Amino acid sequence: MKKEDLAALLKDMSLEEKIHQLLQLGGQFYAEDTVVTGPMKEQGFTEKCIGEAGSIIGVMGAEKIKEIQKTYMEKQPHHIPALFMLDVINGLRTIFPIPLAQGATFEPKLSERCASIAAKESAVSGVHVTFAPMVDVVRDARWGRVMESPGEDTLLNSKFAEAMVRGFQGESVAEEYKVAACIKHFAAYGAPDGGREYNTVELSDHTLYESYLPPYKAGIDAGSELVMTSFNTINGIPASGNRKLMRQILREEMEFDGVLISDYAAIEELIYHGYAADRREAAKRGIEAGVDIDMMTGVYISQLGELVKSGEVKEELIDEAVLRILQLKNKLGLFENPYKDANAEKETKYILCQEHREAAREMAAKSFVLLKNNGVLPLKKEGQKIAFIGPYAEEKNLHGAWSFLGDSKDTITIRQAAEEVFAANQVTFAKGCPILEEDIKLEGFGEYKDEIYSQKEKENWLTQAIEQAKEADVVVLAIGEHRLQTGESACRADICVPKNQLKLFRKIKEVNQNIIVVLFNGRPLDLRELETHAAAVLEVWFPGTEGGHAIIDVLTGNTNPSGKLSMSFPYCTGQVPVHYNEFSTGRPHVPGRDKDRFRSKYLDIPNAPLYPFGYGLSYTEFTCGPIQLDGNQLNQQGSIKACVLLKNIGKAAGTEVVQLYIQDVSGSVVRPVKELKDFQKVTLIPGEEREVSFTISEKDLRFYREDMTFGSEPGLFRVYIGTDSNTENQAEFTL
Ligand code: BGC
C-alpha cells in the first residue's frame, strides 16, 4: 500500500477502531467458543475489541493462523489484517542452543544463520513478528534470564544484536521467509537489584549509556522493526511509562521509528509500581511515553477513548501509534497478502529438515566450553568402557526455558548419539538420580510435569549408577540445572548444581576418579567442587534439538571445543555480580598479596571469578606471541595495527578466539580495567602459525566523558591481546 493510502486509511478509521489497533491479545481469545465473561470483561475486553485487536500473540500453525486471519479480516471494519507475534527465541521447532550459549560461540554470523532458519520455520507457520533478540547486558548470574542474553559484554551483545536482527529480517521483512524482529527489553532489564526478577534498576547515566544501551542501538541500527519495553523501573520510573527513556533516548537519540510494544501487561503494572493511580493514569502515561501496543491488558482500550474525548490525551498521539502499526503491517506486505508465508505444506517440508538440524548441531558443538581437562578428553572411540550416568544422560528436553514449541520427541539425547558411535559393549547408561529433589517445585511452563519417584526407585538408580561406574574406565556424568530453574522468573539465591546431583557426583567419585562432567545450565554456576574434583568439565548449556549429537561430537574429538565464556563464572554466589570490565578502585587488590588488609577484596574468597569472560580450553594448545604495534602514537585520523603470532603447538586442529582488549589508563571519568574491542576466530592445524592483526583507531577509544559527550581523550592506552580476559599480554600507545 502506498504511503498516501495508509494516511487515507488512518483518516477513515474511527477513534475506537484506531484504539483497538493498539491492543494485543492472546490466541486463546480467538478460539471458536470464546465468550467474554469474568476477568476478561473486567479488563474491558468486548467482543468488538477482540474482533479488532491489532495484533495477536502466541498462536502458531499455518492453518490455524490463516483461519483466524480470514475470520478476523471479514469482521474488521476496514479489513485490516492482524499481526501474529510469538516468542521465537532460540528456534521455533528446530531448537538451537540458548542465547547465552550462542554468545559463547563468539560467532555472530552463525547466530544470523540460525535466526534466519528460525525465521523460515516461523514464517511458514504464519508468524509475522518474533519477540527476539533479547540483548540485555547481564552481569548477575542469580537472574534467571541471563540465559536469554548473549552475555555480559556490551560489544559482544551488540554484534549478536545486529546479526540476529539481520537473520530474522533479511534485507527487508517483505522478503519470503522473513519475520520482523523485536529488540528487548528496553532498557537495562538485565540489571535488577539483587538479581531478582522484575526488580528495580538503578544505574548512573554513564553506565546506562556506555554499557547497557549500545546493544539495543546496534539492533535498531540493523533495522529492528520493533522494540519491547522492560518491566523494571529505571532510576525511579517504570520503563513502560518512562517518557525520557522512550521519547528522548529511544526515539530522538537512537532514532527508532518502529513499533514500541509494552512487555506483557506492563502498562497495567504502572499502577502496581506506584507510578499511576489507576488505569486511566496508566493509559495516559503509557501513550505519552510513546508505547504503541498494550500487550495483553485492557488499559488502553478501556481508557484512551475517554482520555481523548476529555482532551487529556491528544488524538495525534493515538494516530502516530496506529500509523506505526499500520506501517509495519504494510512493510510485511500484509495488505496485499495477509497470510504472508503461512503454508502448511512448507511447514512439513522445512520444519526440522536436515539442513536445519545440521545448523543446530554445528552451533551447539561450537557453543560448548571446555572448562577443565586433565587429559581424559577426548574419549577414545575404541578400547575404553564408558559409563554415561546422570539425569541428563537420556533426558529429551534439552531446549532451555523459552523453547516452549520445541518438542522433546524431536531431540537427540546423549544416549541416542552415543549408541550411534560406540559399540554396544563399550557403553552403559544410568540415570543415577532425578534432576531435582522432590521438595523443589517448579511452576509448569511448556512441557512440564512434577516428577515423583519412590525412595526404592531412586535407590535402584543410584545402585545401578555406582555399579556401572565401578566397571567403567571413564564416567561421563551428565548433570545440571532443571531448565525451569532458568529463564523468566527463575532467580536463584544459591547458584549451584542441584544438591542431589552433587551427592551423585560424590558417590561416583568414590568408585571412579575419571569423571567427565557434562554440564547443563542456563547461567554461570558455582562450580568449585567440580573444578577441584572432576577430571574434566564440559559446559553444554541447554543445547537444543541436536544436543546429543553435538555432545558426542565434542566428547569424541570429532569437533574440537572452541567456545569461550560470554559471562564470567563466579567463584561463588557471594561474588556476583562479577564481570571482567570492572573499575580498578582506589585501592586495587594486588593478586598474591592477600594479607594487605585495606584493599578492595574479600576476606574469604578471591576477587577473580572461577572462570573469566572469554575463557575456554581446546584439545590442542595455542600460544599467542607478544604484541607488535606498528606505532605507539595514535592520532585522530590514523590507526595502529596490533599483531600477535598465534601458533597451534598441540596435536589436533583447533579454533581459537583471539581477543583484543583496551584500557584507557586515565580519563575524566574512570575507565574499565579492560574492554573487549574486537575478536577473531582462527582455525589452525597442528604446527601452523598465523599472524592475527587488529586495527585500532580513535573511534575505538570513545566513551561518555564527564560532560556526557561521546569522544576520546588523549593519554596512555594499554592494549591486551590474548585468549581470555585475564590475559597479561600487553603493549602501550598514546593518543
Ligand atoms: C517476557 C517477554 C516476552 C513476553 C511475551 C514477557 O513475560 O518478559 O520477554 O516476549 O512475555 O511472551
XYZ file of C-alpha atoms and ligand atoms in Angstrom:
747
model
C 0.000 0.000 0.000
C 1.279 3.464 -0.814
C 2.127 5.966 1.911
C -0.834 8.203 0.922
C -3.201 5.256 1.044
C -2.064 4.413 4.567
C -2.663 8.004 5.624
C -6.109 7.922 3.994
C -6.913 4.653 5.746
C -5.928 6.127 9.088
C -8.123 9.150 8.422
C -11.082 6.973 7.688
C -10.832 4.966 10.913
C -12.999 5.792 13.916
C -11.297 6.612 17.215
C -12.458 3.296 18.630
C -11.157 1.326 15.689
C -7.814 3.082 15.990
C -7.514 2.342 19.699
C -8.242 -1.313 19.011
C -5.155 -1.420 16.776
C -3.121 -0.695 19.909
C -4.357 -3.827 21.646
C -2.543 -7.133 21.595
C -4.465 -10.198 22.688
C -3.570 -13.840 23.199
C -4.569 -16.607 20.831
C -6.963 -18.009 23.433
C -9.326 -15.125 22.612
C -9.708 -16.473 19.112
C -10.838 -19.964 19.981
C -14.243 -20.636 18.432
C -16.050 -20.841 21.730
C -14.661 -17.652 23.326
C -17.293 -15.865 25.404
C -16.394 -12.627 27.108
C -17.082 -13.023 30.805
C -15.495 -12.602 34.264
C -11.904 -11.316 34.305
C -11.974 -10.717 30.536
C -14.920 -8.396 30.982
C -13.281 -6.630 33.915
C -10.261 -5.919 31.742
C -12.587 -4.078 29.390
C -12.400 -6.664 26.604
C -15.509 -6.771 24.473
C -16.348 -8.953 21.511
C -15.816 -5.887 19.346
C -12.288 -5.192 20.562
C -11.349 -8.855 20.284
C -12.581 -8.744 16.711
C -10.474 -5.645 16.010
C -7.320 -6.091 18.135
C -4.358 -5.037 16.006
C -2.153 -7.957 16.957
C -2.347 -11.452 18.386
C 0.281 -13.204 20.492
C 1.032 -16.861 20.939
C -0.694 -18.605 18.041
C 1.200 -20.738 15.606
C 0.464 -23.112 12.790
C -0.216 -22.072 9.201
C -3.760 -23.415 9.017
C -4.801 -22.034 12.367
C -3.403 -18.577 11.701
C -4.938 -18.427 8.237
C -8.308 -19.323 9.630
C -8.132 -16.718 12.401
C -6.873 -14.089 9.961
C -9.677 -14.779 7.499
C -12.469 -14.514 10.073
C -10.793 -11.531 11.681
C -10.459 -9.561 8.457
C -14.041 -10.189 7.497
C -15.164 -8.517 10.732
C -12.568 -5.742 10.866
C -14.308 -2.586 9.545
C -11.518 -1.776 7.064
C -10.418 -5.394 6.563
C -7.052 -4.573 8.101
C -5.070 -7.754 8.746
C -3.864 -8.695 12.227
C -0.209 -9.138 13.139
C 0.727 -12.518 14.609
C 3.560 -12.391 17.120
C 5.381 -15.096 19.020
C 8.439 -15.607 21.210
C 10.812 -17.403 18.877
C 13.944 -17.101 20.956
C 16.312 -19.935 20.067
C 14.343 -21.559 17.313
C 10.752 -22.485 16.574
C 10.793 -26.293 16.339
C 14.427 -26.817 15.402
C 15.826 -25.647 18.684
C 19.248 -24.032 18.773
C 21.324 -23.536 21.912
C 20.057 -20.887 24.322
C 21.274 -17.350 23.554
C 23.863 -17.381 26.375
C 25.383 -20.416 24.675
C 25.219 -18.655 21.316
C 27.271 -15.838 22.861
C 29.924 -18.435 23.733
C 30.457 -19.230 20.055
C 31.879 -15.728 19.563
C 30.485 -16.203 16.061
C 27.575 -13.810 15.436
C 27.394 -14.957 11.796
C 26.305 -18.363 12.992
C 23.524 -16.803 15.059
C 22.488 -14.852 11.979
C 22.104 -18.117 10.100
C 20.210 -19.773 12.926
C 17.915 -16.751 13.263
C 17.186 -16.970 9.550
C 16.290 -20.653 9.955
C 14.071 -19.799 12.920
C 12.502 -17.061 10.783
C 11.785 -19.526 7.998
C 10.133 -22.059 10.306
C 8.140 -19.238 11.929
C 7.129 -17.579 8.670
C 5.775 -20.766 7.114
C 3.887 -21.329 10.366
C 2.173 -17.975 9.869
C 4.151 -15.863 12.355
C 4.942 -12.231 11.407
C 6.934 -10.970 14.383
C 9.271 -12.611 16.861
C 9.974 -11.148 20.283
C 13.721 -11.519 19.825
C 16.580 -10.860 20.111
C 16.934 -10.141 23.806
C 20.169 -8.219 24.155
C 20.128 -7.042 27.757
C 23.645 -6.877 29.171
C 23.704 -9.365 32.071
C 26.147 -9.408 34.951
C 24.275 -11.098 37.761
C 24.012 -14.855 37.408
C 21.258 -15.079 40.013
C 18.870 -13.557 37.481
C 17.120 -16.383 35.620
C 17.008 -14.533 32.325
C 20.743 -14.387 31.776
C 20.161 -17.487 29.632
C 18.269 -15.339 27.144
C 21.081 -12.881 26.533
C 24.348 -13.331 24.621
C 26.181 -12.305 27.802
C 27.858 -9.651 29.920
C 29.740 -7.696 27.308
C 28.476 -4.629 25.504
C 30.423 -5.152 22.282
C 29.649 -8.864 22.049
C 25.950 -8.274 22.693
C 25.920 -5.510 20.081
C 27.394 -7.825 17.473
C 24.872 -10.532 18.278
C 22.045 -7.981 18.229
C 22.918 -6.897 14.686
C 23.441 -10.437 13.477
C 20.189 -11.789 14.835
C 18.150 -8.877 13.519
C 19.665 -9.465 10.082
C 18.941 -13.176 10.368
C 15.287 -12.673 11.258
C 14.585 -9.791 8.896
C 16.966 -10.215 5.952
C 17.178 -7.118 3.780
C 13.502 -6.435 4.331
C 10.683 -8.102 6.213
C 8.725 -8.196 2.972
C 11.037 -10.937 1.725
C 9.907 -14.518 1.711
C 10.539 -16.402 4.976
C 11.383 -13.316 6.973
C 9.811 -12.090 10.184
C 10.121 -8.771 11.996
C 12.489 -8.681 14.959
C 11.878 -7.023 18.307
C 14.812 -5.788 20.352
C 14.159 -6.205 24.058
C 13.875 -5.298 26.907
C 14.291 -1.559 26.739
C 16.027 -0.648 28.914
C 18.531 -2.193 31.280
C 16.255 -5.066 32.283
C 19.443 -7.080 32.812
C 20.477 -5.100 35.881
C 17.803 -5.847 38.511
C 18.794 -5.231 42.124
C 19.898 -8.438 43.789
C 19.388 -10.374 40.559
C 15.691 -10.635 41.418
C 13.169 -10.753 38.588
C 11.164 -7.618 37.787
C 13.158 -5.701 40.394
C 14.251 -2.080 40.425
C 17.184 -0.913 38.297
C 19.414 1.926 39.453
C 22.135 2.888 37.007
C 24.142 6.034 36.556
C 23.711 7.717 33.188
C 27.300 6.802 32.411
C 26.771 3.099 32.955
C 23.427 3.158 31.181
C 24.771 4.916 28.101
C 28.084 3.185 27.965
C 27.353 -0.403 28.916
C 23.638 -1.063 28.602
C 22.251 0.977 25.698
C 24.658 0.128 22.840
C 23.349 -3.412 22.130
C 19.787 -2.069 21.721
C 21.122 0.666 19.491
C 23.035 -1.880 17.402
C 19.819 -3.857 16.866
C 17.922 -0.695 15.975
C 20.601 0.375 13.522
C 20.396 -3.079 11.953
C 16.748 -2.238 11.261
C 14.781 -3.978 14.015
C 11.137 -3.167 13.298
C 10.064 -3.351 16.932
C 11.362 -2.646 20.408
C 9.846 -4.008 23.615
C 9.739 -2.087 26.895
C 11.121 -3.658 30.056
C 9.290 -4.462 33.272
C 11.683 -2.608 35.567
C 11.827 0.907 36.842
C 14.931 2.715 35.798
C 16.169 5.366 38.177
C 12.731 5.572 39.741
C 10.460 5.492 36.685
C 8.993 2.316 35.181
C 10.317 1.866 31.661
C 6.866 1.318 30.174
C 5.721 4.803 31.167
C 9.090 6.499 31.027
C 8.878 9.473 28.703
C 12.535 10.410 28.871
C 13.609 6.863 28.112
C 11.183 6.298 25.270
C 10.667 9.707 23.702
C 14.098 11.224 24.241
C 16.527 8.313 24.355
C 14.818 5.711 22.154
C 13.032 7.886 19.606
C 15.209 11.006 19.416
C 18.713 9.929 20.343
C 18.565 6.407 18.943
C 16.296 7.421 16.059
C 13.985 4.453 16.433
C 10.847 4.953 14.348
C 9.333 1.467 14.502
C 6.702 -0.049 16.775
C 7.218 0.096 20.532
C 5.356 -2.681 22.325
C 4.910 -2.988 26.082
C 6.074 -6.141 27.763
C 3.324 -8.476 28.948
C 0.810 -6.414 30.980
C 3.477 -3.804 31.730
C 1.114 -0.868 31.092
C -1.220 -2.063 33.804
C 1.738 -2.719 36.083
C 2.457 1.018 36.154
C -0.251 1.017 38.816
C 1.473 -1.649 40.932
C 4.777 0.157 40.608
C 3.041 3.140 42.163
C 3.569 5.289 39.078
C -0.087 5.570 38.111
C -3.015 5.931 40.493
C -5.392 3.945 38.307
C -5.958 2.522 34.833
C -6.769 5.909 33.410
C -3.461 7.345 34.536
C -1.601 4.206 33.422
C -3.037 4.570 29.900
C -2.065 8.231 29.799
C 1.490 7.521 30.993
C 1.928 4.697 28.502
C 0.702 6.541 25.427
C 2.521 9.734 26.392
C 5.731 7.732 26.661
C 5.051 6.555 23.109
C 4.267 2.903 23.810
C 2.260 1.839 20.752
C 0.954 -1.583 21.736
C -0.528 -2.580 25.084
C 0.280 -6.265 25.395
C -2.497 -8.278 26.998
C -4.308 -5.726 29.147
C -7.443 -3.722 28.576
C -5.928 -0.482 29.850
C -5.556 1.313 26.515
C -8.834 0.135 25.034
C -10.862 0.940 28.122
C -9.283 4.335 28.898
C -7.871 6.038 25.824
C -11.252 6.860 24.247
C -12.347 8.857 27.281
C -8.942 10.474 27.655
C -9.074 11.736 24.075
C -12.665 12.916 24.393
C -11.881 14.838 27.573
C -8.867 16.443 25.878
C -6.360 14.929 28.321
C -4.676 12.969 25.575
C -4.281 14.377 22.095
C -5.706 12.275 19.293
C -2.426 12.774 17.415
C -0.743 10.515 19.967
C -3.138 7.727 19.051
C -2.712 8.454 15.354
C 1.063 8.270 15.456
C 0.948 4.930 17.290
C -1.631 3.478 14.878
C 0.320 4.710 11.888
C 3.432 2.920 13.086
C 1.460 -0.313 13.454
C -0.122 0.082 10.005
C 3.282 0.825 8.532
C 4.654 -2.412 9.983
C 1.754 -4.377 8.508
C 2.437 -2.668 5.226
C 6.151 -3.408 5.294
C 5.343 -7.067 5.848
C 3.128 -6.883 2.776
C 0.045 -7.940 4.743
C -2.352 -5.597 2.951
C -1.582 -7.448 -0.260
C -1.180 -10.897 1.279
C -2.457 -11.152 4.869
C -1.166 -14.721 5.230
C 2.361 -13.866 4.094
C 4.334 -17.130 4.086
C 1.868 -19.289 6.049
C 1.829 -22.589 4.236
C 1.070 -25.987 5.743
C 2.955 -27.923 3.079
C 6.057 -25.845 3.642
C 5.733 -26.367 7.377
C 6.072 -30.093 6.772
C 8.888 -29.571 4.333
C 11.072 -27.141 6.241
C 10.442 -27.571 9.940
C 13.175 -29.784 11.390
C 14.543 -30.528 7.937
C 18.053 -31.933 7.643
C 19.614 -28.575 6.852
C 18.097 -27.025 9.977
C 19.185 -29.918 12.152
C 22.727 -29.689 10.808
C 22.909 -25.997 11.652
C 21.609 -26.749 15.157
C 24.259 -29.439 15.603
C 27.056 -27.181 14.412
C 26.008 -24.307 16.607
C 25.589 -26.492 19.673
C 29.043 -28.032 19.306
C 30.575 -24.584 18.806
C 28.851 -23.217 21.896
C 30.298 -25.771 24.316
C 33.037 -24.515 26.596
C 35.693 -26.872 27.883
C 36.288 -25.596 31.396
C 38.704 -28.242 32.617
C 40.505 -31.216 31.114
C 43.233 -33.243 32.796
C 43.729 -35.203 29.580
C 40.790 -37.569 29.910
C 39.128 -35.922 26.902
C 38.639 -36.591 24.071
C 37.169 -40.047 24.648
C 38.655 -42.936 22.767
C 36.258 -44.381 20.234
C 37.512 -47.892 20.944
C 39.057 -49.816 23.810
C 37.512 -47.791 26.605
C 34.481 -48.623 28.723
C 32.336 -45.565 29.232
C 29.504 -45.198 31.726
C 27.077 -42.424 30.841
C 25.478 -41.513 34.136
C 23.201 -38.756 35.383
C 19.720 -37.356 34.905
C 20.708 -35.787 31.572
C 22.166 -38.990 30.081
C 18.832 -39.818 28.487
C 16.911 -36.578 29.009
C 14.975 -35.467 25.958
C 14.174 -31.894 26.857
C 17.408 -30.048 26.162
C 15.704 -26.914 24.852
C 16.011 -24.346 27.611
C 13.282 -22.325 29.221
C 11.982 -20.348 26.251
C 11.524 -23.012 23.645
C 8.023 -23.964 24.517
C 7.269 -25.039 20.948
C 10.230 -27.364 20.839
C 9.042 -30.926 21.158
C 11.149 -33.376 23.176
C 10.330 -36.189 20.820
C 12.442 -34.447 18.155
C 15.527 -34.227 20.360
C 18.603 -36.398 20.065
C 19.655 -37.466 23.551
C 23.187 -38.223 24.671
C 22.313 -41.910 24.754
C 20.969 -41.973 21.196
C 24.048 -40.205 19.871
C 26.453 -42.368 21.902
C 24.828 -45.534 20.569
C 25.434 -44.317 17.025
C 29.171 -44.034 17.704
C 30.198 -46.626 20.273
C 29.917 -50.406 20.213
C 27.147 -51.719 22.463
C 29.567 -53.475 24.841
C 31.544 -50.284 25.317
C 28.848 -48.109 26.871
C 26.332 -48.274 29.710
C 23.658 -45.796 30.771
C 22.197 -44.985 34.172
C 20.117 -42.120 35.482
C 21.606 -42.103 38.979
C 19.129 -39.586 40.362
C 16.347 -37.231 39.245
C 17.178 -33.683 38.132
C 15.737 -32.182 41.297
C 14.927 -33.185 44.822
C 11.231 -33.710 45.216
C 10.762 -30.781 47.554
C 11.752 -28.362 44.790
C 8.625 -27.489 42.848
C 8.790 -25.551 39.631
C 5.847 -23.944 38.005
C 4.649 -25.698 34.900
C 5.618 -23.998 31.645
C 5.509 -25.754 28.301
C 6.240 -29.448 28.729
C 6.392 -29.946 32.466
C 5.172 -32.461 34.948
C 6.133 -32.934 38.575
C 8.445 -35.886 38.766
C 7.668 -38.012 41.774
C 9.720 -41.115 42.341
C 9.617 -43.647 45.145
C 12.544 -43.982 47.508
C 13.094 -47.510 46.204
C 13.249 -46.349 42.613
C 15.856 -43.721 43.491
C 17.938 -46.197 45.457
C 17.920 -48.547 42.468
C 19.084 -45.776 40.145
C 21.950 -44.934 42.454
C 22.989 -48.564 42.905
C 22.932 -49.143 39.174
C 24.982 -45.991 38.562
C 27.616 -46.959 41.112
C 27.874 -50.462 39.657
C 28.350 -49.092 36.173
C 30.903 -46.515 37.351
C 32.943 -49.274 39.010
C 33.090 -51.232 35.763
C 33.949 -48.272 33.544
C 37.244 -46.684 32.564
C 35.620 -43.286 32.462
C 32.316 -41.840 33.590
C 30.511 -39.173 31.595
C 28.343 -37.529 34.236
C 25.528 -35.508 32.639
C 24.152 -33.217 35.316
C 22.896 -29.679 35.768
C 20.057 -27.293 36.424
C 16.492 -28.062 35.526
C 15.643 -25.917 32.525
C 12.834 -24.299 34.523
C 15.318 -23.165 37.139
C 16.357 -20.719 34.434
C 14.512 -18.188 32.302
C 11.824 -15.704 33.273
C 11.009 -15.572 36.941
C 13.571 -18.233 37.798
C 16.045 -16.429 40.008
C 18.260 -18.330 42.379
C 19.971 -17.127 45.535
C 22.370 -20.072 45.522
C 23.609 -20.777 42.048
C 24.787 -24.329 42.473
C 24.278 -27.636 40.692
C 21.192 -29.209 42.369
C 22.341 -30.760 45.637
C 21.081 -34.286 44.922
C 23.206 -34.314 41.769
C 26.288 -33.169 43.682
C 25.636 -36.103 46.012
C 25.594 -38.384 42.991
C 28.901 -36.873 41.848
C 30.480 -37.611 45.235
C 29.198 -41.190 45.276
C 30.542 -41.863 41.789
C 33.847 -40.260 42.683
C 34.294 -42.827 45.464
C 34.483 -45.590 42.859
C 35.836 -43.865 39.752
C 38.265 -40.930 39.551
C 37.802 -40.310 35.846
C 34.658 -38.231 35.866
C 33.914 -36.043 32.880
C 31.141 -33.687 33.873
C 28.840 -32.622 31.051
C 27.047 -29.648 32.481
C 23.588 -28.399 31.529
C 22.639 -24.953 32.758
C 21.245 -21.587 31.822
C 23.540 -19.423 33.904
C 27.025 -19.359 35.365
C 27.090 -21.638 38.417
C 29.329 -22.062 41.435
C 31.488 -24.915 40.128
C 34.213 -25.042 42.769
C 33.614 -28.647 43.723
C 33.530 -29.866 40.140
C 36.583 -27.827 39.207
C 38.511 -29.396 42.084
C 37.357 -32.987 41.824
C 36.235 -33.735 38.258
C 38.742 -34.894 35.657
C 37.085 -32.708 33.023
C 34.159 -30.297 32.815
C 32.378 -29.558 29.553
C 29.817 -26.746 29.680
C 26.970 -27.562 27.252
C 24.253 -25.114 28.434
C 20.862 -26.132 27.015
C 21.998 -27.246 23.585
C 18.693 -27.838 21.776
C 17.315 -30.418 19.367
C 20.683 -31.742 18.229
C 22.242 -31.561 21.686
C 23.078 -35.281 21.968
C 24.862 -35.384 18.630
C 26.822 -32.240 19.376
C 27.880 -33.514 22.803
C 29.173 -36.785 21.378
C 30.874 -34.860 18.539
C 32.841 -32.886 21.118
C 33.437 -35.667 23.652
C 34.956 -37.839 20.939
C 37.031 -35.037 19.439
C 35.179 -35.049 16.110
C 34.692 -31.402 16.907
C 37.396 -29.704 18.921
C 35.770 -27.421 21.517
C 36.222 -23.719 20.795
C 33.536 -21.986 22.881
C 34.511 -19.140 25.186
C 32.519 -17.898 28.151
C 30.498 -14.808 27.367
C 29.693 -14.399 31.046
C 32.142 -14.786 33.935
C 31.601 -17.816 36.161
C 31.811 -16.560 39.728
C 33.903 -18.132 42.424
C 30.720 -18.442 44.494
C 27.307 -16.781 44.674
C 28.537 -14.122 47.113
C 30.797 -12.756 44.378
C 28.034 -11.824 41.937
C 27.559 -9.565 40.090
C 31.007 -10.102 38.696
C 32.230 -9.032 35.257
C 35.628 -8.622 33.699
C 35.314 -4.953 32.739
C 35.167 -3.517 36.249
C 36.819 -0.349 37.515
C 40.118 -0.574 39.290
C 39.086 1.257 42.557
C 41.422 3.492 44.555
C 42.802 0.501 46.419
C 43.029 -2.262 43.900
C 43.764 -5.731 45.170
C 47.191 -6.971 44.173
C 46.949 -10.670 43.320
C 49.108 -12.737 45.657
C 49.078 -10.036 48.385
C 46.069 -11.354 50.222
C 47.370 -10.186 53.580
C 47.203 -6.482 52.617
C 44.170 -5.516 54.630
C 42.977 -2.157 53.333
C 42.403 -3.278 49.779
C 39.276 -3.796 47.665
C 38.895 -7.508 48.263
C 37.062 -10.210 50.184
C 38.446 -11.814 53.320
C 37.240 -15.254 52.380
C 37.294 -15.587 48.597
C 39.448 -14.315 45.746
C 38.404 -11.293 43.668
C 38.797 -13.207 40.436
C 35.924 -15.314 39.134
C 36.462 -19.069 38.886
C 36.445 -18.844 35.083
C 36.791 -15.433 33.453
C 34.964 -13.944 30.493
C 36.472 -15.164 27.225
C 37.822 -18.375 28.798
C 37.599 -21.826 27.231
C 40.032 -24.678 26.558
C 40.676 -26.774 23.486
C 42.025 -30.273 22.835
C 45.020 -28.592 21.300
C 47.220 -25.850 22.692
C 47.769 -22.388 21.291
C 50.440 -19.859 22.056
C 49.871 -16.206 21.494
C 53.097 -14.276 20.968
C 53.920 -10.755 22.191
C 52.006 -7.817 20.737
C 53.657 -5.921 17.904
C 52.344 -2.393 17.357
C 53.245 -0.605 14.146
C 53.469 2.646 16.081
C 52.884 3.872 19.597
C 51.351 7.224 18.844
C 47.814 7.285 17.502
C 46.384 10.460 16.015
C 42.742 11.378 15.413
C 42.625 10.269 11.782
C 45.150 7.458 11.814
C 45.224 3.911 13.045
C 47.563 1.489 14.767
C 47.960 -2.102 13.750
C 48.325 -4.558 16.622
C 49.536 -8.054 15.718
C 50.245 -11.282 17.506
C 51.531 -14.565 16.231
C 49.128 -17.373 17.057
C 50.530 -20.871 16.944
C 48.934 -24.274 17.340
C 51.551 -26.188 19.353
C 49.304 -29.145 20.146
C 48.368 -32.309 18.314
C 44.911 -31.511 16.962
C 43.474 -28.951 14.596
C 41.599 -26.364 16.582
C 39.971 -22.958 16.656
C 40.995 -20.150 18.968
C 39.224 -16.875 19.683
C 41.848 -14.156 19.770
C 40.567 -11.256 21.842
C 41.606 -7.604 21.779
C 41.050 -5.548 24.909
C 41.942 -1.915 25.544
C 42.364 0.020 28.758
C 42.184 3.799 28.828
C 44.613 4.336 31.678
C 43.145 7.626 32.938
C 40.191 9.757 31.928
C 37.707 12.407 33.024
C 35.616 9.515 34.344
C 37.213 6.267 35.448
C 37.540 3.641 32.767
C 37.254 -0.151 32.993
C 40.414 -2.179 33.606
C 39.835 -3.750 30.193
C 37.202 -3.556 27.468
C 36.713 -6.003 24.624
C 37.167 -4.102 21.366
C 37.448 -6.851 18.772
C 37.972 -10.589 18.355
C 38.790 -13.078 15.633
C 38.219 -16.798 15.380
C 41.218 -18.543 13.876
C 41.494 -22.208 12.902
C 44.959 -23.789 12.722
C 46.236 -27.279 12.101
C 48.979 -28.663 14.377
C 52.224 -26.756 13.957
C 50.582 -23.986 11.952
C 51.050 -20.352 12.916
C 49.312 -17.220 11.742
C 49.687 -13.516 12.287
C 46.467 -12.128 13.701
C 46.104 -8.394 13.357
C 43.664 -5.788 14.592
C 43.325 -2.178 13.584
C 42.830 0.330 16.368
C 41.553 3.799 15.596
C 40.441 6.779 17.639
C 36.839 5.590 17.307
C 37.636 2.558 19.467
C 38.684 4.829 22.315
C 35.495 6.851 22.618
C 33.386 6.872 25.745
C 30.912 9.065 27.610
C 33.077 11.723 29.104
C 32.466 13.699 32.266
C 30.104 16.077 30.467
C 28.302 13.108 28.791
C 29.655 13.936 25.348
C 30.882 10.886 23.456
C 34.511 11.060 22.413
C 38.064 10.129 23.215
C 40.586 11.820 25.467
C 44.321 11.984 24.850
C 46.574 9.931 27.083
C 48.022 6.491 27.636
C 46.259 3.313 26.479
C 47.067 -0.329 27.113
C 46.325 -2.960 24.518
C 45.839 -6.555 25.562
C 45.640 -9.441 23.106
C 45.107 -12.955 24.317
C 42.827 -15.929 24.561
C 40.741 -14.811 27.532
C 40.057 -11.644 29.506
C 42.776 -12.489 32.061
C 45.494 -12.022 29.514
C 48.501 -10.013 30.629
C 49.949 -9.868 27.108
C 50.126 -6.120 26.659
C 51.583 -3.149 24.850
C 51.061 0.608 25.160
C 50.355 3.582 22.954
C 49.275 7.155 23.415
C 46.602 9.193 21.730
C 8.566 -11.522 28.665
C 8.917 -11.120 27.245
C 8.072 -11.882 26.271
C 6.612 -11.631 26.584
C 5.666 -12.288 25.620
C 7.082 -11.490 28.913
O 6.755 -12.075 30.123
O 9.231 -10.665 29.554
O 10.281 -11.319 27.026
O 8.388 -11.512 24.966
O 6.354 -12.111 27.891
O 5.645 -13.648 25.759
